Tab-separated table of C-alpha atoms in Angstrom:
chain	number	residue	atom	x	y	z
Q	776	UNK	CA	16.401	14.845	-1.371
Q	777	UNK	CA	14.213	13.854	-4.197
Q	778	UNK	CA	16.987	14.125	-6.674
Q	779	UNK	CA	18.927	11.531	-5.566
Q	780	UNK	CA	18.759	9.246	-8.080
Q	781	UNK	CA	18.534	5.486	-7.885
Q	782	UNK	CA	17.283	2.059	-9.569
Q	783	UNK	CA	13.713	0.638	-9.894
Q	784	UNK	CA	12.265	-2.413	-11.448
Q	785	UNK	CA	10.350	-1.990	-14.566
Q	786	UNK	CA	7.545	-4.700	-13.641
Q	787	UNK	CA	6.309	-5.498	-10.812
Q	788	UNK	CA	3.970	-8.844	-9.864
Q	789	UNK	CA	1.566	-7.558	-6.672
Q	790	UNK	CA	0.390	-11.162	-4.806
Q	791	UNK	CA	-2.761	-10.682	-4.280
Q	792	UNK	CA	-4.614	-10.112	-6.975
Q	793	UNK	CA	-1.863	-11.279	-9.821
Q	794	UNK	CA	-1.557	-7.633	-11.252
Q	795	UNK	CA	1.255	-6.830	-13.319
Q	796	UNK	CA	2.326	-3.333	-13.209
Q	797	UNK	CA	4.714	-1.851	-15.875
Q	798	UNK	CA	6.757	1.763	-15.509
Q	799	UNK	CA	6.100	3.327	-18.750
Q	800	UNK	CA	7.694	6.614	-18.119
Q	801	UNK	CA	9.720	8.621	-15.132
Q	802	UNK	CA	11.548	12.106	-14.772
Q	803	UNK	CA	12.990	14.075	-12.634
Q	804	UNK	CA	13.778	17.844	-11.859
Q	805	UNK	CA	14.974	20.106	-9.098
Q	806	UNK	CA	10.617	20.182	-8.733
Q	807	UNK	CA	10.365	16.973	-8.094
Q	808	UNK	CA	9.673	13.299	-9.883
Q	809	UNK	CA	7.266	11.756	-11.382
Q	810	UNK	CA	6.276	7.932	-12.679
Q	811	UNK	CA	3.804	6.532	-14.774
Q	812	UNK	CA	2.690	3.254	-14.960
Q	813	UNK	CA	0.193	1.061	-15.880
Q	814	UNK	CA	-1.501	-2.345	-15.411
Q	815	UNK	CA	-0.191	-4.677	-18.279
Q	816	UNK	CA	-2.766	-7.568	-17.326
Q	817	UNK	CA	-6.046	-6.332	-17.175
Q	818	UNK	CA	-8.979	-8.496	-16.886
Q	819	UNK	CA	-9.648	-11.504	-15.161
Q	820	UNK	CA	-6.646	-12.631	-14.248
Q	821	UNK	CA	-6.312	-9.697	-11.843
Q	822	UNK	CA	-9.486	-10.733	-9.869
Q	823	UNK	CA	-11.055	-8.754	-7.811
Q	824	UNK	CA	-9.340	-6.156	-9.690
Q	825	UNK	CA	-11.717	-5.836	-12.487
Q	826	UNK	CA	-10.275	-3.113	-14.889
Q	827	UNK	CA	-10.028	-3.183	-18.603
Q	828	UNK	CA	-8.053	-0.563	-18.031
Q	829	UNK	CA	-5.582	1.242	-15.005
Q	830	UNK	CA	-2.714	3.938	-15.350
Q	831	UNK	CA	-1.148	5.836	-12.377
Q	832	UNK	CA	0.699	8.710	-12.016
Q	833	UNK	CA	3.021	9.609	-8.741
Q	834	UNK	CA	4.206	12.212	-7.813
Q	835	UNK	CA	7.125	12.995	-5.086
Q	836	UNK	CA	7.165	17.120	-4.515
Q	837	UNK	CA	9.100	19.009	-1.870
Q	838	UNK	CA	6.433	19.260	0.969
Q	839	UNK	CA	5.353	22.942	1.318
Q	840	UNK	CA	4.396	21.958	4.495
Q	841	UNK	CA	7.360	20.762	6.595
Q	842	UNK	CA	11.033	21.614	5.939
Q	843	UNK	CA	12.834	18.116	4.193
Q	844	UNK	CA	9.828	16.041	3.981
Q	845	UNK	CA	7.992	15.297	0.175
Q	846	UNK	CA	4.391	14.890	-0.513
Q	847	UNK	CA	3.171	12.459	-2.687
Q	848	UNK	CA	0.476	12.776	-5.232
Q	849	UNK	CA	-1.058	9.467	-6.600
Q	850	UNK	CA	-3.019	9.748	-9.436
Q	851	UNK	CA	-5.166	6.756	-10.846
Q	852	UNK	CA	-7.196	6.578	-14.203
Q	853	UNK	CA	-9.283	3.082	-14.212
Q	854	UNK	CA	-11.726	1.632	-16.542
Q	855	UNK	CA	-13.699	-1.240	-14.074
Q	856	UNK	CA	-15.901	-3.876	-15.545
Q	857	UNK	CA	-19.630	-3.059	-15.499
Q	858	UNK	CA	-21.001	-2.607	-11.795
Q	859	UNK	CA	-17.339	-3.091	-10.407
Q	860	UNK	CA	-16.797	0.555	-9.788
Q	861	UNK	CA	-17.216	0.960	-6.300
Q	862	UNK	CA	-15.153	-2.555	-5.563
Q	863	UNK	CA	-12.094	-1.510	-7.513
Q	864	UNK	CA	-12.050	2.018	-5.906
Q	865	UNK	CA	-12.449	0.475	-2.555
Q	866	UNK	CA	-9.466	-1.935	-3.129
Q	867	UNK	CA	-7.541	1.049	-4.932
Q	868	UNK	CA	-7.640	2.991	-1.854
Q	869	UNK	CA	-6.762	-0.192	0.295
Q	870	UNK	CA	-3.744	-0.771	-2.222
Q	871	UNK	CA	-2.387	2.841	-2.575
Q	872	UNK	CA	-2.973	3.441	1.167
Q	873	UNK	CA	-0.330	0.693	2.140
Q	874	UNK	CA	1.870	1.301	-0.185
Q	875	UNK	CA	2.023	5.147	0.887
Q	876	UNK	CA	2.048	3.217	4.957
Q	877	UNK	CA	4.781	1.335	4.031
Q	878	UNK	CA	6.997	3.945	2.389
Q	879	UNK	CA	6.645	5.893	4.886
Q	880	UNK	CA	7.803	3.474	7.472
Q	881	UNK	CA	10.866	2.902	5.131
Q	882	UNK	CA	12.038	6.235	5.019
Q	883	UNK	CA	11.354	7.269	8.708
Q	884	UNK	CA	12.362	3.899	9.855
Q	885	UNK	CA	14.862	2.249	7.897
Q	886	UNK	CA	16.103	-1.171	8.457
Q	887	UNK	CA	12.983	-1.575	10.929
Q	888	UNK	CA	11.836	-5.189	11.619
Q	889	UNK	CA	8.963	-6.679	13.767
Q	890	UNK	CA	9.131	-9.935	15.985
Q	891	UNK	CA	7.134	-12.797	14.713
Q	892	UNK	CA	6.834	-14.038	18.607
Q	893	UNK	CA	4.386	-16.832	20.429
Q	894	UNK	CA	1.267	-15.737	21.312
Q	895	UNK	CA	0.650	-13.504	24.471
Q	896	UNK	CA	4.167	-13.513	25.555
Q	897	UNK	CA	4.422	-17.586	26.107
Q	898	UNK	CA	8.299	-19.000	24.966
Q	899	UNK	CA	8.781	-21.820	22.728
Q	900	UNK	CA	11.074	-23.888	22.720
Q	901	UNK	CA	12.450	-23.296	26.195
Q	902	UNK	CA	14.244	-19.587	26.216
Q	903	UNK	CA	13.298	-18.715	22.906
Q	904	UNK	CA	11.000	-15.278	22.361
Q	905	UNK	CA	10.815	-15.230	18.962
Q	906	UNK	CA	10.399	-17.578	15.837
Q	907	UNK	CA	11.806	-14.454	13.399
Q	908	UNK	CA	11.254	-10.868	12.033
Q	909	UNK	CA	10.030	-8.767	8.882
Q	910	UNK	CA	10.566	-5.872	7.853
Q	911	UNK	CA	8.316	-3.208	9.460
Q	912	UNK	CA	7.814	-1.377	5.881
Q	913	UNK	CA	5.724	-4.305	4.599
Q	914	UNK	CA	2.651	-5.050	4.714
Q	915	UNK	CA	2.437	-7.985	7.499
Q	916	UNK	CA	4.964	-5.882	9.326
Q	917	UNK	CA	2.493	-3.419	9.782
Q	918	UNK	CA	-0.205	-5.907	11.093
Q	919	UNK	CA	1.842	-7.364	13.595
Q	920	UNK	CA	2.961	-4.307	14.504
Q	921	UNK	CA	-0.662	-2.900	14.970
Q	922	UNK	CA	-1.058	-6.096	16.761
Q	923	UNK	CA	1.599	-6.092	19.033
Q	924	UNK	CA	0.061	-2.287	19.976
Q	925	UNK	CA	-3.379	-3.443	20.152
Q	926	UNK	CA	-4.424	-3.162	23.573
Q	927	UNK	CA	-8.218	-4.322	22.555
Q	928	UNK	CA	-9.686	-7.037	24.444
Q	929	UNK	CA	-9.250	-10.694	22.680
Q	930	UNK	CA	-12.948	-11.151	22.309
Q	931	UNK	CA	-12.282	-7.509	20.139
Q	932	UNK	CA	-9.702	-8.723	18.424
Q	933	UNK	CA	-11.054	-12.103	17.180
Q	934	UNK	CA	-13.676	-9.764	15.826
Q	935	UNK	CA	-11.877	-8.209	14.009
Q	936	UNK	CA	-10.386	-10.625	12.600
Q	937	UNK	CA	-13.227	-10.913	9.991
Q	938	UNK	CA	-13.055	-7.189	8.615
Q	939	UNK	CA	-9.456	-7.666	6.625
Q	940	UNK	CA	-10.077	-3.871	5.968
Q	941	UNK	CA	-9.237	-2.936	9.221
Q	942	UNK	CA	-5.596	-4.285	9.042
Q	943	UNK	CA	-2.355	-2.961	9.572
Q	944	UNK	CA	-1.368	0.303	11.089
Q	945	UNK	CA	-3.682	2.967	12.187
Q	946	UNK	CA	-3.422	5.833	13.229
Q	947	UNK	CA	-3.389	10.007	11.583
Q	948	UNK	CA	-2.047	8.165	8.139
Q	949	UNK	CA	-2.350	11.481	6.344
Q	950	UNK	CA	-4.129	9.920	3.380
Q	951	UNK	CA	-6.888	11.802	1.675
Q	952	UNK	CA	-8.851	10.010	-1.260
Q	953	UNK	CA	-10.372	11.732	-3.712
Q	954	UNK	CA	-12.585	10.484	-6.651
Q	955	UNK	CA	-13.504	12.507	-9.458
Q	956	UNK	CA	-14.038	11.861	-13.096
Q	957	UNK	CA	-11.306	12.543	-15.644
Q	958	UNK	CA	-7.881	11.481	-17.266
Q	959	UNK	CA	-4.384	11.934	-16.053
Q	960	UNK	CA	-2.541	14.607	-18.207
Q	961	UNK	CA	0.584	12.423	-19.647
Q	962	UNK	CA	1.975	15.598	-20.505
């Protein structure tokens, strides 16, 4: 249930870039919930995130689409640095799409970790399988989970190692980006 309630931090420090994002308003109603933030460090500090300015809005809506599930709507109003447009969309929609990833994997799979293990199977350190785990929900969970079901050829995946966009899970992530002009209604 959306309604249920619960505790969030007020700022939050994303590594990497160093972007400092503050809640600036939230409600709630049997509709739904909604929170607004913003980026309280704008500039170069944030690099590559080159914004003078950035507020989001997101939603969490009873899906109309599947009994008990929500839809989220996440709105983003930027202000990039001259010719930095199509970089900070880009890394918007590499940001927002993992976060949306990783919820997801938190609600449908909570608790859920992912072995940190040797390389193609081998042990270390006689019987041991593992070195440790993270959670599944974040995002290096979701690489070496994507890695652990990557059934590409090594030669592939060494490739692929140079396109860091290409990370993580994949998959029918049910993301859609959109980009128009505009503001976000605070209202």
């Amino acid at each position: 249930s959306i309604n249920k309630g619960g505790t969030a931090r007020k700022r939050l420090l994303r590594i990497p870039p160093l972007l400092i994002e503050s809640v600036t308003n939230s409600s709630s109603s049997s509709q739904g919930a909604e929170v607004f933030y913003q980026i309280s460090n704008p500039g170069w500090m944030a690099f590559p995130f080159l914004v003078h300015s950035h507020l989001g809005r997101v939603k969490f809506m009873p899906s109309l689409k599947q009994k008990g599930a929500v839809d989220i709507v996440w709105e983003v109003e930027i202000r990039p640095y001259s010719l930095m447009g199509p970089a900070v969309e880009k890394l918007t929609e590499m940001v927002v799409s993992t976060m949306l990833q990783n919820h997801a994997i938190h609600w449908s799979e909570p608790g859920a970790r992912v072995a940190v293990k040797a390389p193609r199977g081998k042990k270390i350190a006689g019987n041991l399988e593992r070195f440790w785990s993270v959670p599944k929900e974040s995002w290096l969970g979701g690489v070496l989970d994507a890695h652990l079901l990557d059934k590409r050829s090594t030669w592939q995946q060494t490739l692929a190692m140079f396109q860091p966009w290409t990370w993580g899970r994949s998959g029918d992530e049910m993301v859609l980006f959109e980009w128009e002009n505009g503001e976000i209604d605070i209202k």
